[in-house]
CSV table of C-alpha atoms and ligand atoms in Angstrom, one decimal:
chain,number,residue,atom,x,y,z
A,1,MET,CA,2.4,-14.6,1.2
A,2,THR,CA,2.3,-16.2,-2.0
A,3,PHE,CA,5.4,-14.1,-3.0
A,4,PHE,CA,7.1,-15.4,-0.3
A,5,ILE,CA,6.5,-19.1,-0.8
A,6,LEU,CA,7.5,-18.9,-4.3
A,7,CYS,CA,10.7,-17.5,-3.4
A,8,LEU,CA,11.4,-20.3,-0.8
A,9,PHE,CA,10.6,-23.0,-3.5
A,10,ALA,CA,12.1,-21.3,-6.4
A,11,GLY,CA,14.9,-19.5,-5.1
A,12,ILE,CA,16.7,-19.6,-8.5
A,13,LEU,CA,14.1,-17.3,-9.7
A,14,ALA,CA,15.9,-13.9,-10.6
A,15,GLY,CA,14.8,-11.1,-8.1
A,16,CYS,CA,13.3,-13.4,-5.8
A,17,ASN,CA,16.7,-13.8,-3.8
A,18,GLY,CA,16.6,-10.0,-3.6
A,19,PRO,CA,19.7,-8.0,-5.0
A,20,SER,CA,22.0,-9.2,-2.1
A,21,SER,CA,22.4,-12.7,-3.0
A,22,LYS,CA,24.4,-11.4,-6.1
A,23,THR,CA,25.7,-8.2,-4.8
A,24,GLN,CA,29.6,-7.6,-4.9
A,25,ALA,CA,31.8,-4.6,-4.4
A,26,PHE,CA,33.5,-3.4,-7.4
A,27,THR,CA,36.4,-1.2,-7.3
A,28,ARG,CA,38.2,0.8,-9.7
A,29,THR,CA,41.0,3.6,-9.3
A,30,ASP,CA,41.2,6.1,-12.4
A,31,PHE,CA,41.7,9.6,-13.2
A,32,VAL,CA,39.3,12.3,-13.7
A,33,MET,CA,39.1,16.2,-13.6
A,34,ASP,CA,43.0,16.3,-12.9
A,35,THR,CA,42.4,14.2,-10.0
A,36,VAL,CA,42.3,10.7,-8.7
A,37,LEU,CA,38.8,9.1,-9.1
A,38,GLY,CA,38.2,5.9,-6.6
A,39,GLU,CA,34.9,4.1,-7.1
A,40,LYS,CA,33.5,1.3,-5.0
A,41,ILE,CA,30.1,0.2,-6.5
A,42,TYR,CA,27.8,-2.7,-4.6
A,43,GLY,CA,25.7,-4.3,-7.3
A,44,SER,CA,25.6,-7.4,-9.5
A,45,GLN,CA,27.8,-6.2,-12.1
A,46,ASP,CA,30.8,-3.9,-12.6
A,47,LEU,CA,29.8,-0.3,-13.7
A,48,THR,CA,32.8,1.3,-12.6
A,49,ALA,CA,34.2,2.0,-16.2
A,50,ASP,CA,30.9,3.2,-17.3
A,51,LEU,CA,30.7,5.7,-14.4
A,52,GLN,CA,34.5,6.8,-15.2
A,53,LYS,CA,33.1,7.5,-18.6
A,54,VAL,CA,30.2,9.6,-17.5
A,55,LEU,CA,32.3,11.8,-15.3
A,56,SER,CA,35.1,12.0,-18.0
A,57,ASP,CA,32.3,13.1,-20.5
A,58,LEU,CA,31.0,15.7,-17.9
A,59,GLU,CA,34.4,17.1,-17.8
A,60,LYS,CA,35.0,17.5,-21.5
A,61,GLU,CA,31.7,18.3,-22.4
A,62,GLN,CA,30.4,20.6,-19.7
A,63,LEU,CA,32.7,21.9,-16.9
A,64,SER,CA,36.5,22.0,-18.3
A,65,TRP,CA,37.6,25.5,-19.6
A,66,ARG,CA,40.3,23.8,-21.5
A,67,GLU,CA,38.2,22.0,-24.0
A,68,ALA,CA,37.0,24.4,-26.6
A,69,GLU,CA,33.9,22.3,-27.0
A,70,SER,CA,32.7,22.4,-23.6
A,71,ILE,CA,29.7,24.3,-22.4
A,72,VAL,CA,31.7,26.3,-20.2
A,73,ALA,CA,34.2,27.1,-23.0
A,74,LYS,CA,31.1,28.3,-25.1
A,75,VAL,CA,29.9,30.5,-22.6
A,76,ASN,CA,33.4,32.3,-22.0
A,77,GLU,CA,33.5,32.5,-25.8
A,78,ALA,CA,30.1,34.0,-26.5
A,79,GLY,CA,30.7,36.3,-23.6
A,80,GLN,CA,33.7,37.8,-25.1
A,81,LYS,CA,31.5,39.0,-27.9
A,82,GLY,CA,28.9,40.3,-25.7
A,83,GLU,CA,26.4,37.3,-26.5
A,84,SER,CA,24.7,35.0,-24.2
A,85,TYR,CA,24.9,31.2,-24.5
A,86,GLU,CA,21.8,28.7,-24.1
A,87,THR,CA,23.2,26.1,-22.1
A,88,ASP,CA,20.6,23.3,-20.2
A,89,GLU,CA,18.8,23.3,-17.2
A,90,ALA,CA,21.4,21.2,-15.4
A,91,PHE,CA,24.1,23.5,-16.4
A,92,ALA,CA,22.4,26.7,-15.9
A,93,GLY,CA,21.2,25.4,-12.2
A,94,TRP,CA,24.6,24.5,-11.4
A,95,VAL,CA,25.8,28.2,-12.3
A,96,SER,CA,22.9,29.4,-10.3
A,97,ASP,CA,23.8,27.6,-7.5
A,98,CYS,CA,27.3,28.8,-7.6
A,99,LEU,CA,26.4,32.2,-7.9
A,100,GLU,CA,23.9,31.9,-4.9
A,101,LEU,CA,26.9,30.6,-2.9
A,102,ALA,CA,29.1,33.6,-3.9
A,103,GLU,CA,26.6,35.9,-2.8
A,104,LYS,CA,25.8,34.1,0.5
A,105,SER,CA,29.5,33.9,1.4
A,106,GLY,CA,30.1,37.8,0.4
A,107,GLY,CA,32.3,36.6,-2.5
A,108,ALA,CA,34.7,34.4,-1.1
A,109,PHE,CA,33.4,31.9,-3.1
A,110,ASP,CA,33.9,33.1,-6.9
A,111,PRO,CA,33.2,31.3,-10.1
A,112,THR,CA,34.8,34.2,-12.1
A,113,ILE,CA,38.3,33.8,-10.3
A,114,GLY,CA,39.6,31.5,-13.1
A,115,SER,CA,42.1,34.0,-14.9
A,116,LEU,CA,43.8,34.7,-11.6
A,117,THR,CA,44.2,31.0,-11.0
A,118,ARG,CA,45.8,30.7,-14.4
A,119,LEU,CA,48.1,33.8,-13.6
A,120,TRP,CA,49.2,32.1,-10.3
A,121,ASN,CA,49.7,29.0,-12.0
A,122,ILE,CA,50.3,27.0,-8.9
A,123,GLU,CA,50.3,23.8,-10.6
A,124,GLY,CA,52.9,25.0,-13.2
A,125,GLU,CA,56.5,23.6,-13.4
A,126,HIS,CA,58.2,26.6,-11.7
A,127,PRO,CA,55.5,28.7,-10.0
A,128,THR,CA,56.5,32.2,-8.6
A,129,VAL,CA,54.5,35.0,-7.0
A,130,PRO,CA,52.8,37.1,-9.9
A,131,GLU,CA,53.5,41.0,-10.1
A,132,GLU,CA,51.3,42.9,-8.0
A,133,GLU,CA,50.1,44.9,-11.0
A,134,ASP,CA,49.1,42.0,-12.9
A,135,ILE,CA,47.2,40.5,-9.9
A,136,GLN,CA,45.3,44.0,-9.6
A,137,SER,CA,44.3,44.2,-13.4
A,138,LEU,CA,42.8,40.7,-13.5
A,139,LEU,CA,41.0,41.2,-10.1
A,140,GLU,CA,39.2,44.3,-12.0
A,141,GLU,CA,38.0,41.6,-14.7
A,142,THR,CA,36.6,39.2,-11.8
A,143,GLY,CA,33.2,39.4,-9.5
A,144,TYR,CA,30.4,37.1,-9.5
A,145,GLU,CA,27.9,39.8,-9.9
A,146,ARG,CA,29.0,40.0,-13.6
A,147,VAL,CA,27.6,36.7,-14.3
A,148,HIS,CA,23.9,36.6,-15.6
A,149,VAL,CA,21.6,33.5,-15.6
A,150,ASP,CA,18.4,34.1,-17.6
A,151,GLY,CA,16.5,30.5,-17.6
A,152,LYS,CA,19.0,28.5,-19.5
A,153,LYS,CA,20.9,31.3,-21.1
A,154,ILE,CA,24.2,32.6,-19.6
A,155,LEU,CA,25.6,36.2,-20.1
A,156,LEU,CA,28.9,37.3,-18.9
A,157,ASP,CA,29.9,40.9,-18.8
A,158,SER,CA,33.1,41.8,-20.9
A,159,GLY,CA,36.3,40.3,-19.9
A,160,VAL,CA,34.8,38.0,-17.2
A,161,GLN,CA,35.6,34.1,-17.5
A,162,LEU,CA,33.4,31.6,-15.6
A,163,ASP,CA,35.4,28.7,-14.1
A,164,LEU,CA,33.6,26.2,-12.1
A,165,GLY,CA,36.5,24.5,-11.1
A,166,ALA,CA,35.9,24.8,-7.2
A,167,ALA,CA,32.6,22.9,-7.6
A,168,GLY,CA,33.4,20.8,-10.5
A,169,LYS,CA,34.4,17.6,-8.3
A,170,GLY,CA,31.3,18.0,-6.2
A,171,ILE,CA,29.2,18.4,-9.5
A,172,GLY,CA,30.8,15.3,-10.4
A,173,CYS,CA,29.4,13.6,-7.1
A,174,ASP,CA,26.0,14.7,-7.7
A,175,VAL,CA,26.2,13.5,-11.3
A,176,ALA,CA,27.6,10.2,-10.0
A,177,ALA,CA,24.9,9.7,-7.4
A,178,ASN,CA,22.1,10.4,-9.7
A,179,TRP,CA,23.4,7.9,-12.3
A,180,LEU,CA,23.7,5.4,-9.6
A,181,ALA,CA,20.1,6.1,-8.5
A,182,GLU,CA,18.9,5.0,-12.1
A,183,ARG,CA,20.7,1.4,-11.8
A,184,LYS,CA,18.2,-0.5,-10.0
A,185,ASP,CA,20.7,-3.1,-8.9
A,186,VAL,CA,23.1,-0.9,-7.4
A,187,THR,CA,22.4,-0.9,-3.5
A,188,ALA,CA,25.3,1.3,-2.5
A,189,ALA,CA,28.5,3.1,-3.6
A,190,VAL,CA,31.4,5.4,-2.3
A,191,ILE,CA,32.7,7.6,-5.0
A,192,SER,CA,35.7,10.0,-4.5
A,193,ILE,CA,36.9,12.5,-7.0
A,194,GLY,CA,40.0,14.1,-5.4
A,195,GLY,CA,38.9,16.0,-2.3
A,196,SER,CA,35.2,15.2,-3.1
A,197,ILE,CA,33.2,12.2,-2.0
A,198,VAL,CA,29.9,10.8,-1.9
A,199,THR,CA,28.6,7.8,0.0
A,200,TYR,CA,25.7,6.6,-1.6
A,201,GLY,CA,23.0,4.3,-0.1
A,202,GLU,CA,23.6,1.7,2.9
A,203,LYS,CA,26.4,-0.8,2.9
A,204,PRO,CA,25.1,-4.3,2.6
A,205,ASP,CA,26.4,-5.2,5.8
A,206,GLY,CA,24.6,-2.2,7.5
A,207,SER,CA,27.8,-0.8,8.9
A,208,PRO,CA,28.4,3.0,8.5
A,209,TRP,CA,30.6,4.6,5.9
A,210,THR,CA,34.0,5.7,7.3
A,211,VAL,CA,35.7,8.6,5.7
A,212,GLY,CA,39.1,9.5,6.6
A,213,ILE,CA,40.2,13.2,6.9
A,214,GLN,CA,43.7,13.8,5.7
A,215,ASP,CA,46.3,15.2,8.0
A,216,PRO,CA,46.9,18.8,6.5
A,217,ARG,CA,50.6,18.8,7.9
A,218,ASN,CA,51.6,15.3,6.6
A,219,GLU,CA,52.6,14.6,2.9
A,220,ASP,CA,52.2,11.0,3.0
A,221,GLY,CA,48.3,10.9,3.3
A,222,VAL,CA,48.3,10.0,7.0
A,223,LEU,CA,44.8,10.5,8.4
A,224,MET,CA,44.1,12.9,11.4
A,225,GLY,CA,40.6,11.9,11.9
A,226,SER,CA,37.9,9.8,10.8
A,227,LEU,CA,34.1,10.5,10.2
A,228,GLU,CA,31.2,7.8,10.4
A,229,LEU,CA,28.3,8.4,8.2
A,230,GLU,CA,25.2,6.2,7.2
A,231,GLY,CA,23.4,6.8,4.1
A,232,THR,CA,24.0,9.2,1.1
A,233,HIS,CA,26.1,12.2,2.0
A,234,TYR,CA,28.5,14.4,0.5
A,235,ILE,CA,31.8,15.3,1.8
A,236,SER,CA,34.5,17.7,0.5
A,237,THR,CA,37.5,18.9,1.9
A,238,SER,CA,39.8,22.0,1.0
A,239,GLY,CA,43.3,22.7,2.3
A,240,ASP,CA,46.3,24.6,1.6
A,241,TYR,CA,48.4,21.3,1.4
A,242,GLU,CA,46.7,20.0,-1.9
A,243,ARG,CA,48.8,22.4,-4.3
A,244,PHE,CA,50.8,24.7,-3.1
A,245,PHE,CA,54.5,26.3,-3.8
A,246,GLU,CA,57.0,27.9,-1.3
A,247,GLU,CA,58.8,31.1,-2.0
A,248,ASP,CA,61.1,33.0,0.8
A,249,GLY,CA,59.3,30.6,3.3
A,250,VAL,CA,55.8,31.5,2.5
A,251,ARG,CA,53.4,29.0,1.4
A,252,TYR,CA,51.5,30.2,-1.7
A,253,HIS,CA,48.3,27.5,-2.2
A,254,HIS,CA,45.8,27.2,-4.8
A,255,ILE,CA,42.7,28.8,-3.0
A,256,LEU,CA,42.5,32.6,-3.6
A,257,ASP,CA,41.1,35.0,-1.5
A,258,PRO,CA,38.8,37.0,-4.2
A,259,ALA,CA,39.2,40.1,-1.9
A,260,THR,CA,42.8,40.3,-2.3
A,261,GLY,CA,43.9,38.2,-5.4
A,262,TYR,CA,46.3,36.3,-3.1
A,263,PRO,CA,45.9,32.9,-1.4
A,264,ALA,CA,43.5,32.9,1.4
A,265,ASP,CA,45.6,33.7,4.7
A,266,ASN,CA,43.8,33.0,8.0
A,267,SER,CA,44.1,30.5,10.7
A,268,LEU,CA,42.7,27.5,8.8
A,269,CYS,CA,44.6,25.0,7.1
A,270,SER,CA,41.7,22.5,6.0
A,271,VAL,CA,38.0,22.7,6.0
A,272,THR,CA,35.6,19.8,5.3
A,273,ALA,CA,32.0,20.6,4.6
A,274,VAL,CA,29.5,17.8,4.7
A,275,CYS,CA,25.9,18.2,3.3
A,276,ASP,CA,23.3,16.9,0.8
A,277,SER,CA,24.7,18.2,-2.3
A,278,GLY,CA,27.9,17.9,-4.1
A,279,LEU,CA,28.3,20.9,-5.8
A,280,LEU,CA,27.7,22.6,-2.2
A,281,SER,CA,29.9,20.4,-0.1
A,282,ASP,CA,32.7,21.2,-2.6
A,283,GLY,CA,32.1,25.2,-3.0
A,284,LEU,CA,31.4,25.3,1.0
A,285,SER,CA,34.6,24.0,1.5
A,286,THR,CA,36.5,26.4,-0.5
A,287,ALA,CA,34.3,29.3,0.5
A,288,CYS,CA,34.8,28.3,4.3
A,289,PHE,CA,38.5,28.0,3.8
A,290,VAL,CA,38.7,31.7,2.4
A,291,LEU,CA,36.3,33.0,5.0
A,292,GLY,CA,38.0,31.9,8.1
A,293,LYS,CA,36.8,30.1,11.0
A,294,GLU,CA,33.9,32.3,12.7
A,295,LYS,CA,32.5,33.5,9.4
A,296,ALA,CA,32.9,29.8,8.1
A,297,LEU,CA,30.8,28.2,11.0
A,298,LYS,CA,28.1,30.9,9.9
A,299,LEU,CA,28.0,30.0,6.5
A,300,LEU,CA,27.8,26.3,7.1
A,301,GLU,CA,24.6,27.1,9.5
A,302,THR,CA,23.3,29.2,6.6
A,303,TYR,CA,23.0,26.1,4.4
A,304,GLY,CA,22.5,23.6,7.3
A,305,ALA,CA,25.7,22.0,6.6
A,306,GLU,CA,28.0,20.1,8.7
A,307,GLY,CA,31.7,20.8,8.9
A,308,ILE,CA,35.1,20.0,10.2
A,309,LEU,CA,37.9,23.0,10.6
A,310,ILE,CA,41.3,22.5,11.2
A,311,GLU,CA,43.5,25.4,12.2
A,312,LYS,CA,47.6,25.6,11.7
A,313,ASN,CA,47.9,25.3,15.3
A,314,GLY,CA,46.3,22.0,15.6
A,315,GLN,CA,43.1,23.0,16.9
A,316,VAL,CA,40.0,21.3,15.4
A,317,THR,CA,36.2,22.8,15.6
A,318,ILE,CA,33.5,20.7,14.4
A,319,THR,CA,29.4,21.5,13.9
A,320,GLU,CA,27.3,19.8,16.3
A,321,GLY,CA,25.7,17.4,14.0
A,322,LEU,CA,29.1,15.7,13.8
A,323,THR,CA,30.0,15.3,17.5
A,324,LYS,CA,29.0,11.5,17.5
A,325,ARG,CA,30.5,10.9,14.0
A,326,PHE,CA,33.9,12.5,14.0
A,327,ARG,CA,36.8,11.4,16.0
A,328,ILE,CA,40.5,12.3,15.8
A,329,LEU,CA,43.1,9.7,15.3
A,330,GLU,CA,46.3,11.7,15.8
A,331,LYS,CA,45.4,12.8,19.2
A,332,GLU,CA,49.0,14.1,20.1
A,333,LYS,CA,48.9,16.6,17.1
A,334,TYR,CA,45.2,17.6,17.0
A,335,THR,CA,42.6,18.7,19.7
A,336,LEU,CA,39.1,19.2,19.6
A,337,GLU,CA,38.0,22.5,20.8
B,1,LIG,P1,39.7,22.3,-3.6
B,1,LIG,O1,38.8,21.1,-3.7
B,1,LIG,O2,40.7,22.5,-2.8
B,1,LIG,O3,38.7,23.6,-3.1
B,1,LIG,P2,39.7,22.2,-6.1
B,1,LIG,O4,40.5,21.7,-6.8
B,1,LIG,O5,38.2,21.7,-5.9
B,1,LIG,O6,40.2,22.8,-4.7
B,1,LIG,O7,39.4,23.7,-6.9
B,1,LIG,C1,40.8,24.5,-7.6
B,1,LIG,C2,39.7,25.4,-8.2
B,1,LIG,O8,39.2,26.4,-7.5
B,1,LIG,C3,40.5,26.3,-9.3
B,1,LIG,O9,40.0,25.9,-10.5
B,1,LIG,C4,40.6,27.5,-8.9
B,1,LIG,O10,40.2,28.3,-10.2
B,1,LIG,C5,39.1,27.7,-8.1
B,1,LIG,N1,39.1,28.4,-6.9
B,1,LIG,C6,40.5,29.3,-6.4
B,1,LIG,N2,40.0,29.9,-5.3
B,1,LIG,C7,38.8,29.9,-5.5
B,1,LIG,C8,37.6,30.6,-4.8
B,1,LIG,N3,37.9,31.4,-4.0
B,1,LIG,N4,36.4,30.7,-5.3
B,1,LIG,C9,36.1,29.8,-6.4
B,1,LIG,N5,37.2,29.2,-7.0
B,1,LIG,C10,38.2,29.3,-6.6
B,2,LIG,MG1,36.6,22.5,-4.1
């Protein structure tokens, strides 16, 4: 009561008005992890550049195999010498989570697929289909069961390379949300790193977050549907339209099936996974894309995650938790099963 009266008469006192009186939305578009970073942070000061730096440091110092000084690069370097490398709790946790997903997905998600990705070089200038024997010989060097985590130490079997690429943007969303949680004046935010998004907190006006789902068969970024979510969620989409090339009428995209060494080929063309972890939503979207519709639905269930599965024929399947949250915008092109 006393507090209330004090606020009424001394509204200028910082804090009495609550954060909302000074809250505004700060936005920024930038680049990180080879993709577009979109930030919208509701708070009293512009923290978007600070968060961009946090994510770019995460990439350079920890996740990127391209950076010689990153933890991933050090793990790989030590592994080639038959030695383990001591990381930190967070990093070892990410690797453990990736290995668990690898196991639960029957190897559809495999964080040792990096050397094959580099062979395919789908993002290169003139990608072509690699020689069958090169694919087979690299396949022999992959396998998540050849990565060993012991506390903070990571040991790789000879020849194996660790690549957290398929979960990196989701890890970025986790790191972003944890960073925002430490900033008391931040009430809400939505951060997107390529196809991985975190909606954080409640929007000041109380309305739900709206997340667009891209039309996988339209290169102009047209949305096929939209998802309405309240509070903090992690949403990731993997599709065959993000990075690909065509040869002899066949589409070769960036999500590889670790069982064959070739791009995953089933009825799916886009998978969105929604859950309470960035790493998992990112990893699950990749794993589900490789697994195909039926097994994907089972894997989502195992993790208590929700999903939107789009098939090449325009059929859309959603999990039960999204029935009231998802709607199709391109009704002539897509139908809900
Ligand atoms: P998406 O968001 O479409 O899943 P990302 O850009 O997140 O794509 O992931 C690309 C990364 O995924 C590359 O680093 C590649 O090495 C890796 N990758 C491709 N296929 C797999 C797979 N089956 N399991 C794990 N990682 C994979
Ligand atoms: Mg991914």
